[in-house]
Short mmCIF file of C-alpha atoms and ligand atoms in Angstrom, two decimals:
data_model
loop_
_atom_site.label_atom_id
_atom_site.label_comp_id
_atom_site.label_asym_id
_atom_site.label_seq_id
_atom_site.Cartn_x
_atom_site.Cartn_y
_atom_site.Cartn_z
CA UNK A 45 54.52 71.16 134.59
CA UNK A 46 51.42 69.59 133.26
CA UNK A 47 51.22 65.76 133.05
CA UNK A 48 51.83 64.84 129.47
CA UNK A 49 48.41 64.59 127.60
CA UNK A 50 48.02 61.31 125.71
CA UNK A 51 47.31 61.63 122.14
CA UNK A 52 43.97 61.07 121.31
CA UNK A 53 44.15 60.68 117.69
CA UNK A 54 46.06 58.49 115.17
CA UNK A 55 46.31 58.26 111.36
CA UNK A 56 43.98 55.47 109.76
CA UNK A 57 44.29 54.18 106.20
CA UNK A 58 40.77 54.82 104.47
CA UNK A 59 41.55 51.96 102.33
CA UNK A 60 42.16 48.97 104.86
CA UNK A 61 41.89 50.73 108.23
CA UNK A 62 45.54 50.22 109.08
CA UNK A 63 46.35 52.47 112.17
CA UNK A 64 49.51 54.38 112.76
CA UNK A 65 50.69 56.79 115.12
CA UNK A 66 52.35 59.10 112.29
CA UNK A 67 51.10 60.16 108.99
CA UNK A 68 52.66 57.85 106.05
CA UNK A 69 52.56 58.23 102.46
CA UNK A 70 52.10 54.59 101.79
CA UNK A 71 50.07 52.23 103.69
CA UNK A 72 52.49 49.18 104.77
CA UNK A 73 49.60 46.96 104.85
CA UNK A 74 47.44 47.46 101.64
CA UNK A 75 50.21 49.58 99.72
CA UNK A 76 47.72 52.31 98.61
CA UNK A 77 49.13 55.87 98.37
CA UNK A 78 48.11 58.75 100.31
CA UNK A 79 45.16 57.35 102.12
CA UNK A 80 46.15 58.32 105.87
CA UNK A 81 43.79 60.68 107.53
CA UNK A 82 43.96 61.93 110.97
CA UNK A 83 40.97 60.61 113.38
CA UNK A 84 40.22 60.45 116.84
CA UNK A 85 40.97 57.10 118.35
CA UNK A 86 38.27 54.73 118.86
CA UNK A 87 37.31 54.44 122.90
CA UNK A 88 39.34 51.87 124.52
CA UNK A 89 36.26 49.48 124.66
CA UNK A 90 34.25 49.83 121.63
CA UNK A 91 30.66 50.64 123.11
CA UNK A 92 29.21 49.05 120.20
CA UNK A 93 30.35 45.66 121.21
CA UNK A 94 31.44 45.88 124.73
CA UNK A 95 29.50 47.80 127.14
CA UNK A 96 26.51 46.24 128.90
CA UNK A 97 24.40 49.22 128.38
CA UNK A 98 23.93 48.74 124.82
CA UNK A 99 23.86 45.05 124.65
CA UNK A 100 20.31 43.86 123.51
CA UNK A 101 18.47 40.64 124.63
CA UNK A 102 19.69 38.44 127.39
CA UNK A 103 23.15 37.63 128.55
CA UNK A 104 24.47 34.63 126.74
CA UNK A 105 25.75 31.73 128.18
CA UNK A 106 27.57 28.70 126.88
CA UNK A 107 25.67 25.63 125.24
CA UNK A 108 26.18 22.23 124.11
CA UNK A 109 26.53 21.66 120.37
CA UNK A 110 23.70 19.38 120.73
CA UNK A 111 21.40 21.84 122.34
CA UNK A 112 21.69 24.14 119.27
CA UNK A 113 18.65 23.88 117.17
CA UNK A 114 18.94 24.43 113.51
CA UNK A 115 15.76 26.18 112.92
CA UNK A 116 17.12 29.49 113.29
CA UNK A 117 19.20 28.42 110.21
CA UNK A 118 16.05 28.62 107.70
CA UNK A 119 16.88 30.98 104.96
CA UNK A 120 14.47 33.79 103.65
CA UNK A 121 14.29 33.79 99.77
CA UNK A 122 14.81 37.00 98.34
CA UNK A 123 12.58 36.13 95.06
CA UNK A 124 15.49 36.80 92.89
CA UNK A 125 17.27 33.26 92.05
CA UNK A 126 20.58 35.06 91.20
CA UNK A 127 20.78 36.87 94.50
CA UNK A 128 19.70 33.85 96.22
CA UNK A 129 22.47 31.61 94.67
CA UNK A 130 25.44 33.90 95.24
CA UNK A 131 24.00 34.19 99.27
CA UNK A 132 24.17 30.36 99.26
CA UNK A 133 20.56 29.62 99.06
CA UNK A 134 19.00 32.73 100.79
CA UNK A 135 19.20 35.02 103.47
CA UNK A 136 20.05 33.37 106.77
CA UNK A 137 18.54 34.91 109.72
CA UNK A 138 20.74 37.09 111.92
CA UNK A 139 23.37 37.38 109.06
CA UNK A 140 25.37 40.46 108.19
CA UNK A 141 25.90 40.84 104.65
CA UNK A 142 28.07 43.61 102.92
CA UNK A 143 27.38 44.66 99.53
CA UNK A 144 30.08 46.67 98.01
CA UNK A 145 30.55 48.34 94.61
CA UNK A 146 31.11 51.60 92.58
CA UNK A 147 28.84 54.41 93.10
CA UNK A 148 25.77 54.15 90.62
CA UNK A 149 26.31 50.32 89.75
CA UNK A 150 22.87 49.75 91.25
CA UNK A 151 23.26 48.45 94.85
CA UNK A 152 20.38 50.34 95.95
CA UNK A 153 18.24 49.00 93.14
CA UNK A 154 19.10 45.67 93.83
CA UNK A 155 18.34 45.82 97.57
CA UNK A 156 15.06 47.53 96.99
CA UNK A 157 13.78 45.01 94.53
CA UNK A 158 15.06 42.13 97.06
CA UNK A 159 13.20 43.84 99.88
CA UNK A 160 10.00 44.48 97.66
CA UNK A 161 10.05 40.67 97.06
CA UNK A 162 10.49 39.75 100.86
CA UNK A 163 7.77 42.17 101.96
CA UNK A 164 5.50 40.67 99.40
CA UNK A 165 5.99 37.19 101.19
CA UNK A 166 4.57 38.85 104.18
CA UNK A 167 8.10 39.57 106.21
CA UNK A 168 8.58 42.75 107.72
CA UNK A 169 11.25 44.87 105.92
CA UNK A 170 12.92 47.87 107.12
CA UNK A 171 14.84 49.96 104.49
CA UNK A 172 17.17 52.77 105.89
CA UNK A 173 18.40 55.28 103.63
CA UNK A 174 21.11 58.02 104.45
CA UNK A 175 21.49 58.91 100.91
CA UNK A 176 18.26 59.62 99.39
CA UNK A 177 15.00 61.36 100.43
CA UNK A 178 11.71 59.39 100.83
CA UNK A 179 10.70 60.90 97.67
CA UNK A 180 13.64 59.67 95.84
CA UNK A 181 13.31 56.32 97.07
CA UNK A 182 9.53 56.43 95.98
CA UNK A 183 10.77 57.60 92.48
CA UNK A 184 13.01 54.39 92.41
CA UNK A 185 10.23 52.15 93.84
CA UNK A 186 8.02 53.30 91.04
CA UNK A 187 10.37 52.48 88.34
CA UNK A 188 10.65 48.76 89.46
CA UNK A 189 6.79 48.32 89.91
CA UNK A 190 4.52 47.30 92.52
CA UNK A 191 5.78 47.56 96.20
CA UNK A 192 3.87 46.10 98.90
CA UNK A 193 2.64 48.22 101.95
CA UNK A 194 4.62 46.38 104.28
CA UNK A 195 7.74 47.78 103.36
CA UNK A 196 8.67 50.25 105.57
CA UNK A 197 11.12 53.15 104.79
CA UNK A 198 13.25 55.51 106.89
CA UNK A 199 15.62 58.29 106.13
CA UNK A 200 18.26 58.46 108.75
CA UNK A 201 21.78 58.66 109.42
CA UNK A 202 21.99 58.52 113.28
CA UNK A 203 22.84 55.15 114.39
CA UNK A 204 21.24 55.41 117.88
CA UNK A 205 18.07 56.65 116.27
CA UNK A 206 18.35 53.30 113.88
CA UNK A 207 19.35 51.32 116.86
CA UNK A 208 16.18 52.27 118.65
CA UNK A 209 13.83 51.65 115.53
CA UNK A 210 15.67 48.21 114.91
CA UNK A 211 15.12 47.12 118.59
CA UNK A 212 11.36 48.40 118.55
CA UNK A 213 10.24 46.92 115.14
CA UNK A 214 12.54 43.94 115.01
CA UNK A 215 11.97 43.29 111.25
CA UNK A 216 13.04 40.24 109.46
CA UNK A 217 15.25 42.02 107.28
CA UNK A 218 17.00 45.39 107.25
CA UNK A 219 19.01 47.67 104.59
CA UNK A 220 21.49 50.06 105.70
CA UNK A 221 22.11 52.37 102.67
CA UNK A 222 24.87 53.12 102.83
CA UNK A 223 27.41 52.52 105.74
CA UNK A 224 29.37 55.46 104.81
CA UNK A 225 26.65 57.98 105.65
CA UNK A 226 25.96 56.73 109.03
CA UNK A 227 27.43 58.11 112.23
CA UNK A 228 27.35 57.13 115.98
CA UNK A 229 27.64 59.72 118.73
CA UNK A 230 30.35 57.49 120.41
CA UNK A 231 32.95 58.37 117.74
CA UNK A 232 33.99 62.00 117.36
CA UNK A 233 35.01 61.52 113.55
CA UNK A 234 33.16 62.41 110.35
CA UNK A 235 30.77 59.91 108.77
CA UNK A 236 32.66 57.81 106.28
CA UNK A 237 35.99 57.75 108.28
CA UNK A 238 37.57 54.42 109.06
CA UNK A 239 36.64 54.74 112.89
CA UNK A 240 32.85 55.62 112.08
CA UNK A 241 32.36 53.03 109.62
CA UNK A 242 33.80 50.27 112.12
CA UNK A 243 31.89 51.56 114.81
CA UNK A 244 28.81 51.65 112.81
CA UNK A 245 29.16 48.09 111.78
CA UNK A 246 30.09 47.11 115.16
CA UNK A 247 26.65 48.21 116.48
CA UNK A 248 24.88 46.52 113.37
CA UNK A 249 26.67 43.31 113.95
CA UNK A 250 25.43 43.40 117.56
CA UNK A 251 22.00 44.24 116.55
CA UNK A 252 21.86 41.29 113.86
CA UNK A 253 23.22 38.77 116.09
CA UNK A 254 21.29 39.85 119.30
CA UNK A 255 18.04 40.17 117.70
CA UNK A 256 18.17 37.92 114.88
CA UNK A 257 17.55 40.46 112.33
CA UNK A 258 19.42 39.91 108.70
CA UNK A 259 20.92 43.00 107.77
CA UNK A 260 22.37 44.33 104.55
CA UNK A 261 24.92 47.03 104.45
CA UNK A 262 25.73 48.79 101.22
CA UNK A 263 29.42 50.11 101.04
CA UNK A 264 30.68 52.27 98.22
CA UNK A 265 33.98 51.24 96.90
CA UNK A 266 36.05 54.61 96.40
CA UNK A 267 39.43 55.02 94.82
CA UNK A 268 40.54 58.41 96.22
CA UNK A 269 40.54 57.35 99.77
CA UNK A 270 38.47 60.01 101.25
CA UNK A 271 35.83 57.68 102.25
CA UNK A 272 36.54 54.27 104.13
CA UNK A 273 36.12 51.49 101.74
CA UNK A 274 34.22 48.32 102.23
CA UNK A 275 37.64 46.71 102.83
CA UNK A 276 37.77 47.90 106.11
CA UNK A 277 34.64 45.83 107.16
CA UNK A 278 35.13 42.44 105.19
CA UNK A 279 36.18 40.66 108.63
CA UNK A 280 33.57 41.95 110.57
CA UNK A 281 30.47 40.66 108.28
CA UNK A 282 29.30 37.12 107.53
CA UNK A 283 29.10 37.68 103.77
CA UNK A 284 30.69 40.43 101.38
CA UNK A 285 29.22 40.53 97.97
CA UNK A 286 30.57 42.84 95.23
CA UNK A 287 28.41 44.41 92.60
CA UNK A 288 30.37 44.98 89.49
CA UNK A 289 30.13 45.44 86.08
CA UNK A 290 30.76 48.25 83.15
CA UNK A 291 28.71 51.24 83.78
CA UNK A 292 28.49 51.50 80.11
CA UNK A 293 27.32 48.02 79.43
CA UNK A 294 23.93 46.95 80.93
CA UNK A 295 24.79 43.95 82.61
CA UNK A 296 26.07 43.53 86.21
CA UNK A 297 27.82 40.83 87.96
CA UNK A 298 27.30 39.88 91.72
CA UNK A 299 30.31 38.16 93.31
CA UNK A 300 30.69 36.60 96.74
CA UNK A 301 34.18 37.01 97.86
CA UNK A 302 33.63 35.87 101.51
CA UNK A 303 30.47 33.79 102.74
CA UNK A 304 30.17 32.12 106.10
CA UNK A 305 27.09 30.28 104.87
CA UNK A 306 27.93 29.05 101.10
CA UNK A 307 30.65 28.86 98.50
CA UNK A 308 32.41 32.09 97.30
CA UNK A 309 33.17 32.81 93.60
CA UNK A 310 29.59 32.14 92.82
CA UNK A 311 28.26 34.92 90.48
CA UNK A 312 24.91 36.13 89.73
CA UNK A 313 24.15 37.90 86.70
CA UNK A 314 21.74 40.72 86.17
CA UNK A 315 20.76 43.19 83.36
CA UNK A 316 20.00 47.02 84.17
CA UNK A 317 16.99 47.91 82.35
CA UNK A 318 14.64 50.78 82.51
CA UNK A 319 12.51 49.17 84.80
CA UNK A 320 15.05 47.81 87.38
CA UNK A 321 17.33 44.76 87.49
CA UNK A 322 16.21 41.71 85.55
CA UNK A 323 18.07 38.35 86.36
CA UNK A 324 19.98 36.71 83.47
CA UNK A 325 19.67 32.90 84.24
CA UNK A 326 21.62 31.89 81.39
CA UNK A 327 24.72 33.89 80.93
CA UNK A 328 26.20 32.25 78.23
CA UNK A 329 23.50 33.00 75.88
CA UNK A 330 23.76 36.65 76.88
CA UNK A 331 27.41 36.95 76.70
CA UNK A 332 27.42 35.62 73.05
CA UNK A 333 24.56 37.63 71.87
CA UNK A 334 25.96 40.06 68.90
CA UNK A 335 28.83 37.60 68.27
CA UNK A 336 30.04 38.21 64.41
CA UNK A 337 29.82 35.56 62.09
CA UNK A 338 32.56 34.52 59.95
CA UNK A 339 35.04 36.84 61.36
CA UNK A 340 38.34 36.12 61.79
CA UNK A 341 40.14 36.73 65.21
CA UNK A 342 36.98 35.46 67.37
CA UNK A 343 36.19 32.33 68.97
CA UNK A 344 34.07 31.17 72.02
CA UNK A 345 35.84 29.69 75.06
CA UNK A 346 34.48 28.46 78.35
CA UNK A 347 35.18 29.60 81.82
CA UNK A 348 33.70 28.00 85.23
CA UNK A 349 32.41 30.83 87.41
CA UNK A 350 31.59 29.25 90.77
CA UNK A 351 29.63 26.57 90.00
CA UNK A 352 28.36 27.56 86.34
CA UNK A 353 30.03 27.50 83.10
CA UNK A 354 30.00 30.73 81.02
CA UNK A 355 30.60 30.67 77.52
CA UNK A 356 32.26 33.89 76.32
CA UNK A 357 33.61 35.20 72.91
CA UNK A 358 37.37 35.92 72.64
CA UNK A 359 38.34 38.51 70.29
CA UNK A 360 41.63 39.38 68.95
CA UNK A 361 43.00 41.92 66.39
CA UNK A 362 46.49 41.28 65.15
CA UNK A 363 47.91 43.65 62.71
CA UNK A 364 51.15 44.81 61.38
CA UNK A 365 52.80 47.52 63.69
CA UNK A 366 53.92 51.00 62.33
CA UNK A 367 56.46 51.63 65.02
CA UNK A 368 59.40 49.75 66.25
CA UNK A 369 57.75 48.57 69.34
CA UNK A 370 54.38 46.57 68.91
CA UNK A 371 51.34 47.66 70.68
CA UNK A 372 49.54 44.80 72.79
CA UNK A 373 46.29 45.49 74.98
CA UNK A 374 44.27 43.11 76.94
CA UNK A 375 40.91 43.91 77.99
CA UNK A 376 39.04 41.51 80.33
CA UNK A 377 41.96 39.20 80.71
CA UNK A 378 45.57 39.20 82.11
CA UNK A 379 47.86 41.33 80.05
CA UNK A 380 50.94 39.14 81.00
CA UNK A 381 49.18 35.96 80.03
CA UNK A 382 48.50 37.26 76.63
CA UNK A 383 52.19 38.20 76.18
CA UNK A 384 52.99 34.79 77.37
CA UNK A 385 50.64 32.90 74.88
CA UNK A 386 52.13 35.08 72.06
CA UNK A 387 55.85 34.06 73.09
CA UNK A 388 54.74 30.40 73.16
CA UNK A 389 53.34 30.84 69.77
CA UNK A 390 56.45 32.37 68.31
CA UNK A 391 58.67 30.01 69.66
CA UNK A 392 56.83 26.63 69.47
CA UNK A 393 54.93 27.42 65.91
CA UNK A 394 57.47 29.90 64.51
CA UNK A 395 54.79 32.35 64.07
CA UNK A 396 56.16 35.78 63.23
CA UNK A 397 54.42 38.16 65.81
CA UNK A 398 57.37 40.58 67.12
CA UNK A 399 56.17 43.26 64.33
CA UNK A 400 52.53 42.90 65.11
CA UNK A 401 50.38 44.94 67.36
CA UNK A 402 47.95 42.58 69.21
CA UNK A 403 44.58 43.45 70.77
CA UNK A 404 42.70 41.00 72.80
CA UNK A 405 39.21 41.65 74.05
CA UNK A 406 36.70 39.33 76.17
CA UNK A 407 33.56 40.67 74.46
CA UNK A 408 30.84 41.86 76.87
CA UNK A 409 33.42 43.68 79.28
CA UNK A 410 33.38 40.50 81.65
CA UNK A 411 36.73 39.54 83.19
CA UNK A 412 37.99 35.93 82.80
CA UNK A 413 41.07 34.97 84.32
CA UNK A 414 40.85 31.18 84.42
CA UNK A 415 43.59 29.36 82.69
CA UNK A 416 41.03 27.36 80.79
CA UNK A 417 40.61 30.24 78.55
CA UNK A 418 44.16 30.32 77.31
CA UNK A 419 43.43 28.15 74.24
CA UNK A 420 40.77 30.43 73.15
CA UNK A 421 42.91 33.53 73.39
CA UNK A 422 45.63 31.53 71.41
CA UNK A 423 43.24 30.57 68.75
CA UNK A 424 41.93 33.99 68.22
CA UNK A 425 45.36 35.51 67.87
CA UNK A 426 46.13 32.96 65.39
CA UNK A 427 43.02 33.43 63.51
CA UNK A 428 43.50 37.04 63.09
CA UNK A 429 47.10 36.85 62.28
CA UNK A 430 46.46 34.48 59.39
CA UNK A 431 43.24 36.30 58.84
CA UNK A 432 41.36 32.77 58.82
CA UNK A 433 37.89 32.65 60.64
CA UNK A 434 36.95 29.93 62.81
CA UNK A 435 33.95 27.97 62.28
CA UNK A 436 31.15 29.60 64.32
CA UNK A 437 29.99 26.31 65.83
CA UNK A 438 33.28 25.72 67.37
CA UNK A 439 34.28 26.10 71.03
CA UNK A 440 37.76 25.76 72.73
CA UNK A 441 39.17 25.32 76.25
CA UNK A 442 42.31 24.43 77.77
CA UNK A 443 45.40 25.69 79.62
CA UNK A 444 48.67 26.28 77.43
CA UNK A 445 51.82 25.56 78.90
CA UNK A 446 55.35 26.96 77.93
CA UNK A 447 56.49 24.05 75.71
CA UNK A 448 53.36 24.59 73.65
CA UNK A 449 51.20 21.73 75.27
CA UNK A 450 47.53 21.82 76.03
CA UNK A 451 47.04 20.94 79.58
CA UNK A 452 43.93 19.36 81.17
CA UNK A 453 41.53 21.73 83.09
CA UNK A 454 38.73 21.04 85.74
CA UNK A 455 35.09 20.24 84.89
CA UNK A 456 35.58 19.49 81.22
CA UNK A 457 32.38 17.60 80.95
CA UNK A 458 30.17 20.64 82.37
CA UNK A 459 31.83 22.76 79.79
CA UNK A 460 31.10 20.34 76.86
CA UNK A 461 27.34 20.11 78.09
CA UNK A 462 27.41 23.85 78.07
CA UNK A 463 28.49 24.09 74.71
CA UNK A 464 25.83 21.42 73.88
CA UNK A 465 23.10 23.28 75.27
CA UNK A 466 23.97 26.51 73.26
CA UNK A 467 24.35 24.50 69.91
CA UNK A 468 27.91 24.13 69.45
CA UNK A 469 29.03 21.25 67.05
CA UNK A 470 32.70 21.12 67.61
CA UNK A 471 34.62 21.43 70.85
CA UNK A 472 38.56 21.58 71.08
CA UNK A 473 39.71 20.25 74.41
CA UNK A 474 42.97 18.95 75.93
CA UNK A 475 43.36 15.32 75.00
CA UNK A 476 43.84 14.35 78.69
CA UNK A 477 40.52 15.41 79.55
CA UNK A 478 38.84 12.83 77.13
CA UNK A 479 38.84 10.35 80.03
CA UNK A 480 36.26 12.25 82.03
CA UNK A 481 34.23 13.50 79.01
CA UNK A 482 31.06 12.06 78.22
CA UNK A 483 29.82 11.73 74.47
CA UNK A 484 27.01 13.99 73.67
CA UNK A 485 25.09 13.59 70.78
CA UNK A 486 25.51 16.13 68.03
CA UNK A 487 28.94 17.27 69.57
CA UNK A 488 32.27 16.34 67.90
CA UNK A 489 34.96 16.18 70.57
CA UNK A 490 38.56 17.28 68.95
CA UNK A 491 41.18 16.14 71.53
CA UNK A 492 44.38 17.97 71.25
CA UNK A 493 47.76 17.70 73.03
CA UNK A 494 49.47 20.47 71.49
CA UNK A 495 48.97 23.97 70.41
CA UNK A 496 49.91 23.03 66.73
CA UNK A 497 47.07 20.57 66.77
CA UNK A 498 44.61 22.90 68.11
CA UNK A 499 45.61 25.30 65.23
CA UNK A 500 45.32 23.02 62.49
CA UNK A 501 41.96 21.62 64.04
CA UNK A 502 40.61 25.20 64.23
CA UNK A 503 42.31 27.20 61.43
CA UNK A 504 42.07 25.08 58.34
P1 LIG B 751 21.76 52.77 92.21
O1 LIG B 751 20.94 51.62 92.62
O2 LIG B 751 21.18 54.19 92.60
O3 LIG B 751 23.16 52.68 92.51
P2 LIG B 751 24.12 52.69 93.70
O4 LIG B 751 22.95 52.33 94.70
O5 LIG B 751 25.06 51.56 93.55
O6 LIG B 751 24.86 53.84 93.69
O7 LIG B 751 21.58 52.73 90.52
C1 LIG B 751 21.85 53.79 89.83
C2 LIG B 751 21.95 53.82 88.38
O8 LIG B 751 21.00 52.81 87.85
C3 LIG B 751 21.35 54.89 87.67
O9 LIG B 751 22.43 55.36 86.99
C4 LIG B 751 20.16 54.59 86.90
C5 LIG B 751 20.10 53.11 86.57
N1 LIG B 751 18.88 52.54 86.95
C6 LIG B 751 18.27 52.06 85.84
O10 LIG B 751 18.95 51.90 84.66
N2 LIG B 751 17.18 51.49 85.78
C7 LIG B 751 16.43 51.49 86.94
O11 LIG B 751 15.11 50.97 86.97
C8 LIG B 751 16.80 52.02 88.02
C9 LIG B 751 16.03 52.08 89.36
C10 LIG B 751 18.29 52.75 88.21
MG1 LIG B 752 22.53 53.91 96.29
#
């Protein structure tokens, strides 16, 4: 009887990389359905990280903290202020940055523009694409304008070849577009599978750290689970950025979800134009453009995104329901939060809302989940229900509690200052925030401690 052959394959969740001996309908780790695919198991010692053969540079040895020079931490600026900010002030030498996002959102465009700027500053840049031909990249480059000669392009999907080129060229910055198209011969499964994506990232990690090359990895976010998503890699890289936005709207938001070299939750705002991405240095102005004047159900609120305040318009439409069960929708904010705020209104202000449909929308398609926008949502609903417009130069922020109280939020003075910058005259804010708020010339601060006070201040 032959000795029992050890099973060489396992099932991997294509969303989070969870490994299981059997197929499962739902992943116990990330709870996604139908994401398991059978793949050959990775070799016990991942060659990317383990074997001597592939390790570039010298062997490492332990050092004292005092011996470490900080020079290597100087940052390369990308020439795009918004991207630099999200990265924490530029690209760190030898860092591995993952940029995730839906296909077609503009990841390749963003990176090509950054590469162009870095190359123009005299740094060596290598852009490796596994998705597009050189002609396609050239076409894109022509759309975004002048590209310096020192930008090197390559179309390759074999990581062995890529590794050789990077070791030979030692560029300052290298882009891998995208990780799902790369494959390493060490792993037998198809490109895009969890083991391939992990193995490839392992090799890139080693190259980045060993040679001091800053590497950007592009990762597509996919819903269907046929391609391993960037979540599989989040723990391996230094920085994870997500590029998001409504595909039909032209603005895009770059968000840091992990950053070993800077703060997370910082956002960068861009606008996709015919000639590439343009930075939006003042997002508030951008978000408020097109705000209707004198319309009921609309108010401006303020949310802090990272270190910046962003003013947004909240719209509500409340109308009599034709069916027994009223319809409620919330776009850009939490649905349950909207329901809760409406319940607070009914109970604490005696406002009849049970037979009314309510549609709440954050204009511009941006998502805002900070509790500070509560008061804005509530006032927009009241304004629409009473059909009374709120003055255009009024801004409101504050968290609403279940007893109908308006609670303090953080960084009130930053929010008031932003309102002042954009020409708002009245700011409705929680009374308990008044202590930390400096008076700004031309702005009337209206402190409120309950929603009743807020409503009479806004809609009267
Ligand atoms: P792309 O960078 O290819 O997206 P990704 O790499 O994330 O898949 O961007 C593709 C979209 O951007 C495409 O629909 C066309 C649009 N686009 C512009 O609107 N203007 C431009 O200058 C460029 C280069 C692209
Ligand atoms: Mg692309």
